[in-house]
CSV table of C-alpha atoms in Angstrom, one decimal:
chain,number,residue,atom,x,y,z
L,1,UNK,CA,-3.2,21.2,3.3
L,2,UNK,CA,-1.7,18.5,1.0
L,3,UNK,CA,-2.0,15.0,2.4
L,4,UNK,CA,1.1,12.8,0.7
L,5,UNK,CA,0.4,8.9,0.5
L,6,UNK,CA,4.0,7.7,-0.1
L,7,UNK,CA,4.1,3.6,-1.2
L,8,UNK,CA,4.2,1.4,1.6
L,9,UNK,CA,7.4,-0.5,-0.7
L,10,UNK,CA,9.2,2.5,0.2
L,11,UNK,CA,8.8,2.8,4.0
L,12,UNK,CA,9.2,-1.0,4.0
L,13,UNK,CA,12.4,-2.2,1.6
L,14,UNK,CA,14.0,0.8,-0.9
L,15,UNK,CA,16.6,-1.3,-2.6
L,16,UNK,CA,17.8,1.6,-3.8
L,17,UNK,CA,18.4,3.7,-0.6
L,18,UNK,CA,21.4,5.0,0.8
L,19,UNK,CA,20.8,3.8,4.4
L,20,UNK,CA,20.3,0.4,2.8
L,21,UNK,CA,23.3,0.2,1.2
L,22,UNK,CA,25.4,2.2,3.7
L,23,UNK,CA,24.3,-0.3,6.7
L,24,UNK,CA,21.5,-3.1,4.9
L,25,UNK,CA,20.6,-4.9,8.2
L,26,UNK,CA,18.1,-2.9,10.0
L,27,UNK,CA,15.9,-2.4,7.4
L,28,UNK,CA,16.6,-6.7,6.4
L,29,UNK,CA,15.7,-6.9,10.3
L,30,UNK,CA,12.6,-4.6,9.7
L,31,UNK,CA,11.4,-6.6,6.4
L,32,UNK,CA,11.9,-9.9,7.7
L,33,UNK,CA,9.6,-9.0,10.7
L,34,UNK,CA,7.0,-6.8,9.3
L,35,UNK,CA,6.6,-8.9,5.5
L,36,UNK,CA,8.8,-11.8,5.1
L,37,UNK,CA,7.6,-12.3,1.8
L,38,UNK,CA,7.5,-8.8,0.2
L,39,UNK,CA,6.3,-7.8,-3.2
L,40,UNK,CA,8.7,-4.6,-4.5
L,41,UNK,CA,6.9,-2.3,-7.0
L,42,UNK,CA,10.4,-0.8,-8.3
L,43,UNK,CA,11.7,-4.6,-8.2
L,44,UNK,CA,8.7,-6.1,-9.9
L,45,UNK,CA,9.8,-9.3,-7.7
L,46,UNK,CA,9.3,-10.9,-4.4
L,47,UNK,CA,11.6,-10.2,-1.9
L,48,UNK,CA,12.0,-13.3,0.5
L,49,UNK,CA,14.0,-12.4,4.0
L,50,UNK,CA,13.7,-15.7,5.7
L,51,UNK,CA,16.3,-18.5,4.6
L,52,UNK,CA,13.1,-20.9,5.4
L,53,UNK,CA,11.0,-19.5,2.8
L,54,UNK,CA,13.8,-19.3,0.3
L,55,UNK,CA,14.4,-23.0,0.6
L,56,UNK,CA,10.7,-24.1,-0.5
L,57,UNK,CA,10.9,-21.9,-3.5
L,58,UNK,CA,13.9,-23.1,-4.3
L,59,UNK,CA,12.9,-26.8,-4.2
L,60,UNK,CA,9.5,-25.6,-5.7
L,61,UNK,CA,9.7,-27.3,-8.8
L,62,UNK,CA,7.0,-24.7,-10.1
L,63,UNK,CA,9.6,-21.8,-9.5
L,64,UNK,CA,11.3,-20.1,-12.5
L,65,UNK,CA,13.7,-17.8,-12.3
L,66,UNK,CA,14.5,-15.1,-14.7
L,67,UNK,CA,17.0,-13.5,-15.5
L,68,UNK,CA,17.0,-9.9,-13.4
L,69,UNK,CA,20.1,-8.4,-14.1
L,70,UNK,CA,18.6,-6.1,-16.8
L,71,UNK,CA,15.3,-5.2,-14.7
L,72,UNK,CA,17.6,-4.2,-11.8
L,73,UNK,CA,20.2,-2.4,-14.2
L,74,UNK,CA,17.0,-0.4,-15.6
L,75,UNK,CA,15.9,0.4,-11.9
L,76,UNK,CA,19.3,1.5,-11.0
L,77,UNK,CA,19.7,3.6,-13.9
L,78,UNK,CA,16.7,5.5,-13.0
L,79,UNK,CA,17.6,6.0,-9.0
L,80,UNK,CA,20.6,7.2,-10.7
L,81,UNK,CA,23.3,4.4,-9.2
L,82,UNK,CA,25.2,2.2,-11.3
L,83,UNK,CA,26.2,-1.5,-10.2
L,84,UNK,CA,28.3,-2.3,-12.9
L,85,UNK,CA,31.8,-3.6,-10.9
């Protein structure tokens, strides 16, 4: 018998998923209940679902924001989508 562990970022918020992008707000409903602030593997970022949490990083004058574009390009690549417009 082969016992598969799959990654708890992938039951929780795939952000590269065709249910997500077909219809996004049941698995936003079930991230924002189950782990508002989410750390995503294939992101290598936090995911924040809550507009509250948001706002204090925002005005957290500790926050820096990189620039993403090219981490999520690389992840799309490899899921095999392509975002480009």
């Amino acid at each position: 018998m082969t016992n598969t562990v799959q990654p708890l970022w992938e039951d929780l918020f795939d952000p590269f998923s065709d249910e997500l992008i077909a219809s996004p707000y049941v698995q936003y409903d079930r991230l924002r209940s189950a782990a508002p602030v989410h750390w995503s593997p294939p992101l290598r970022a936090w995911v924040l679902s809550r507009m509250e949490d948001v706002q204090v990083v925002l005005n957290d004058r500790n926050f820096v924001a990189v620039e993403t574009s090219k981490i999520v390009a690389a992840l799309a690549s490899r899921a095999g989508r392509n975002y480009d417009g």
